[in-house]
Amino acid sequence: FGLKKGSAYHWDFFVVGIQIFITGMLGIPPVNGLIPQAPLHTDSLCIKEFRTDESGKKTEHIIGCHEQRVSNLSQALLIGLTLTYVKGIGYLPIAALDGLFLYM
């Protein structure tokens, strides 16, 4: 992806894996339940250029990538806010929550 610190990309996967293990043992929502989002998010932040070669075939070249942590921080904060609703969610029937997650 043309990142300045490419090894940090793989380090993120390792840290998320450890966090998912810990949150699973504690029974709280995972930090990032869908690991495939990370490459898709990185791909969406890339600056791309499309070039056409002599045969007319278009190729995609990544020029650079906007590095930011705002979306990950906001996701973590929103998950942290769910802890304030734990008592209220406890009053809901389990079947209603199961139906909600099956619908999603």
Short mmCIF file of the C-alpha atoms (twelve columns), coordinates in Angstrom:
data_MODEL
# 
_entry.id   MODEL 
# 
loop_
_atom_site.group_PDB 
_atom_site.id 
_atom_site.type_symbol 
_atom_site.label_atom_id 
_atom_site.label_alt_id 
_atom_site.label_comp_id 
_atom_site.label_asym_id 
_atom_site.label_seq_id 
_atom_site.Cartn_x 
_atom_site.Cartn_y 
_atom_site.Cartn_z 
_atom_site.pdbx_PDB_model_num 
ATOM 1   C CA . PHE A 1   0.000   0.000   0.000   1 
ATOM 2   C CA . GLY A 2   2.994   2.340   -0.034  1 
ATOM 3   C CA . LEU A 3   2.874   3.125   3.688   1 
ATOM 4   C CA . LYS A 4   5.745   4.948   5.371   1 
ATOM 5   C CA . LYS A 5   5.901   2.274   8.072   1 
ATOM 6   C CA . GLY A 6   4.802   -0.902  6.299   1 
ATOM 7   C CA . SER A 7   5.630   -3.219  9.197   1 
ATOM 8   C CA . ALA A 8   3.125   -1.346  11.378  1 
ATOM 9   C CA . TYR A 9   0.367   -2.731  9.138   1 
ATOM 10  C CA . HIS A 10  1.195   -6.291  10.235  1 
ATOM 11  C CA . TRP A 11  1.777   -5.190  13.841  1 
ATOM 12  C CA . ASP A 12  -1.823  -3.882  13.856  1 
ATOM 13  C CA . PHE A 13  -3.090  -7.369  12.985  1 
ATOM 14  C CA . PHE A 14  -1.063  -8.864  15.844  1 
ATOM 15  C CA . VAL A 15  -2.313  -6.314  18.380  1 
ATOM 16  C CA . VAL A 16  -5.928  -6.714  17.233  1 
ATOM 17  C CA . GLY A 17  -5.558  -10.491 17.556  1 
ATOM 18  C CA . ILE A 18  -4.326  -10.165 21.141  1 
ATOM 19  C CA . GLN A 19  -7.130  -7.710  21.947  1 
ATOM 20  C CA . ILE A 20  -9.772  -10.017 20.461  1 
ATOM 21  C CA . PHE A 21  -8.425  -12.883 22.584  1 
ATOM 22  C CA . ILE A 22  -8.507  -10.773 25.764  1 
ATOM 23  C CA . THR A 23  -11.976 -9.348  25.093  1 
ATOM 24  C CA . GLY A 24  -13.245 -12.847 24.312  1 
ATOM 25  C CA . MET A 25  -11.946 -14.126 27.644  1 
ATOM 26  C CA . LEU A 26  -13.566 -11.176 29.453  1 
ATOM 27  C CA . GLY A 27  -16.857 -11.527 27.555  1 
ATOM 28  C CA . ILE A 28  -16.924 -7.963  26.217  1 
ATOM 29  C CA . PRO A 29  -17.315 -6.825  22.572  1 
ATOM 30  C CA . PRO A 30  -14.174 -7.245  20.448  1 
ATOM 31  C CA . VAL A 31  -12.146 -4.215  19.427  1 
ATOM 32  C CA . ASN A 32  -12.420 -5.041  15.731  1 
ATOM 33  C CA . GLY A 33  -14.674 -7.982  14.989  1 
ATOM 34  C CA . LEU A 34  -13.989 -7.966  11.253  1 
ATOM 35  C CA . ILE A 35  -10.271 -8.064  10.536  1 
ATOM 36  C CA . PRO A 36  -10.817 -7.852  6.733   1 
ATOM 37  C CA . GLN A 37  -12.000 -4.278  7.274   1 
ATOM 38  C CA . ALA A 38  -8.418  -3.168  7.906   1 
ATOM 39  C CA . PRO A 39  -7.103  -3.768  4.347   1 
ATOM 40  C CA . LEU A 40  -10.319 -2.387  2.859   1 
ATOM 41  C CA . HIS A 41  -10.010 0.722   5.026   1 
ATOM 42  C CA . THR A 42  -6.365  1.144   4.015   1 
ATOM 43  C CA . ASP A 43  -7.273  0.671   0.361   1 
ATOM 44  C CA . SER A 44  -9.949  3.370   0.611   1 
ATOM 45  C CA . LEU A 45  -7.371  5.853   1.958   1 
ATOM 46  C CA . CYS A 46  -4.889  5.230   -0.881  1 
ATOM 47  C CA . ILE A 47  -4.201  7.785   -3.587  1 
ATOM 48  C CA . LYS A 48  -4.466  5.881   -6.859  1 
ATOM 49  C CA . GLU A 49  -3.571  6.659   -10.415 1 
ATOM 50  C CA . PHE A 50  -4.814  4.699   -13.413 1 
ATOM 51  C CA . ARG A 51  -2.416  4.315   -16.302 1 
ATOM 52  C CA . THR A 52  -3.001  2.890   -19.757 1 
ATOM 53  C CA . ASP A 53  -0.169  0.954   -21.355 1 
ATOM 54  C CA . GLU A 54  0.541   0.595   -25.063 1 
ATOM 55  C CA . SER A 55  -1.868  -2.313  -25.481 1 
ATOM 56  C CA . GLY A 56  -4.740  -0.299  -23.987 1 
ATOM 57  C CA . LYS A 57  -4.816  -2.181  -20.684 1 
ATOM 58  C CA . LYS A 58  -5.560  -0.021  -17.634 1 
ATOM 59  C CA . THR A 59  -3.470  -0.627  -14.533 1 
ATOM 60  C CA . GLU A 60  -3.858  0.844   -11.084 1 
ATOM 61  C CA . HIS A 61  -0.827  2.378   -9.368  1 
ATOM 62  C CA . ILE A 62  -0.806  3.490   -5.749  1 
ATOM 63  C CA . ILE A 63  0.940   6.833   -5.372  1 
ATOM 64  C CA . GLY A 64  0.549   7.254   -1.622  1 
ATOM 65  C CA . CYS A 65  -1.713  6.675   1.330   1 
ATOM 66  C CA . HIS A 66  -3.343  9.008   3.844   1 
ATOM 67  C CA . GLU A 67  -2.408  7.674   7.264   1 
ATOM 68  C CA . GLN A 68  -4.879  8.460   10.049  1 
ATOM 69  C CA . ARG A 69  -6.204  6.875   13.228  1 
ATOM 70  C CA . VAL A 70  -9.396  8.894   13.698  1 
ATOM 71  C CA . SER A 71  -11.798 6.184   12.534  1 
ATOM 72  C CA . ASN A 72  -10.179 3.491   14.693  1 
ATOM 73  C CA . LEU A 73  -10.222 5.779   17.735  1 
ATOM 74  C CA . SER A 74  -13.878 6.694   17.197  1 
ATOM 75  C CA . GLN A 75  -14.788 3.011   16.812  1 
ATOM 76  C CA . ALA A 76  -13.043 2.161   20.085  1 
ATOM 77  C CA . LEU A 77  -14.753 5.052   21.887  1 
ATOM 78  C CA . LEU A 78  -18.186 4.001   20.634  1 
ATOM 79  C CA . ILE A 79  -17.587 0.434   21.795  1 
ATOM 80  C CA . GLY A 80  -16.506 1.832   25.169  1 
ATOM 81  C CA . LEU A 81  -19.791 3.765   25.390  1 
ATOM 82  C CA . THR A 82  -21.727 0.499   25.176  1 
ATOM 83  C CA . LEU A 83  -20.549 -0.306  28.700  1 
ATOM 84  C CA . THR A 84  -22.920 2.391   29.988  1 
ATOM 85  C CA . TYR A 85  -25.867 0.455   28.522  1 
ATOM 86  C CA . VAL A 86  -24.991 -2.993  29.893  1 
ATOM 87  C CA . LYS A 87  -27.516 -2.822  32.732  1 
ATOM 88  C CA . GLY A 88  -30.319 -1.734  30.384  1 
ATOM 89  C CA . ILE A 89  -29.483 -4.423  27.844  1 
ATOM 90  C CA . GLY A 90  -29.689 -6.977  30.669  1 
ATOM 91  C CA . TYR A 91  -33.456 -6.344  30.891  1 
ATOM 92  C CA . LEU A 92  -33.997 -7.357  27.254  1 
ATOM 93  C CA . PRO A 93  -35.028 -10.951 26.543  1 
ATOM 94  C CA . ILE A 94  -32.226 -13.056 25.054  1 
ATOM 95  C CA . ALA A 95  -34.535 -14.109 22.200  1 
ATOM 96  C CA . ALA A 96  -34.973 -10.462 21.156  1 
ATOM 97  C CA . LEU A 97  -31.210 -9.933  21.036  1 
ATOM 98  C CA . ASP A 98  -30.735 -13.186 19.101  1 
ATOM 99  C CA . GLY A 99  -33.364 -12.078 16.599  1 
ATOM 100 C CA . LEU A 100 -31.638 -8.719  16.197  1 
ATOM 101 C CA . PHE A 101 -28.283 -10.323 15.446  1 
ATOM 102 C CA . LEU A 102 -29.834 -12.875 13.078  1 
ATOM 103 C CA . TYR A 103 -31.540 -10.026 11.224  1 
ATOM 104 C CA . MET A 104 -28.280 -8.115  10.916  1 
# 
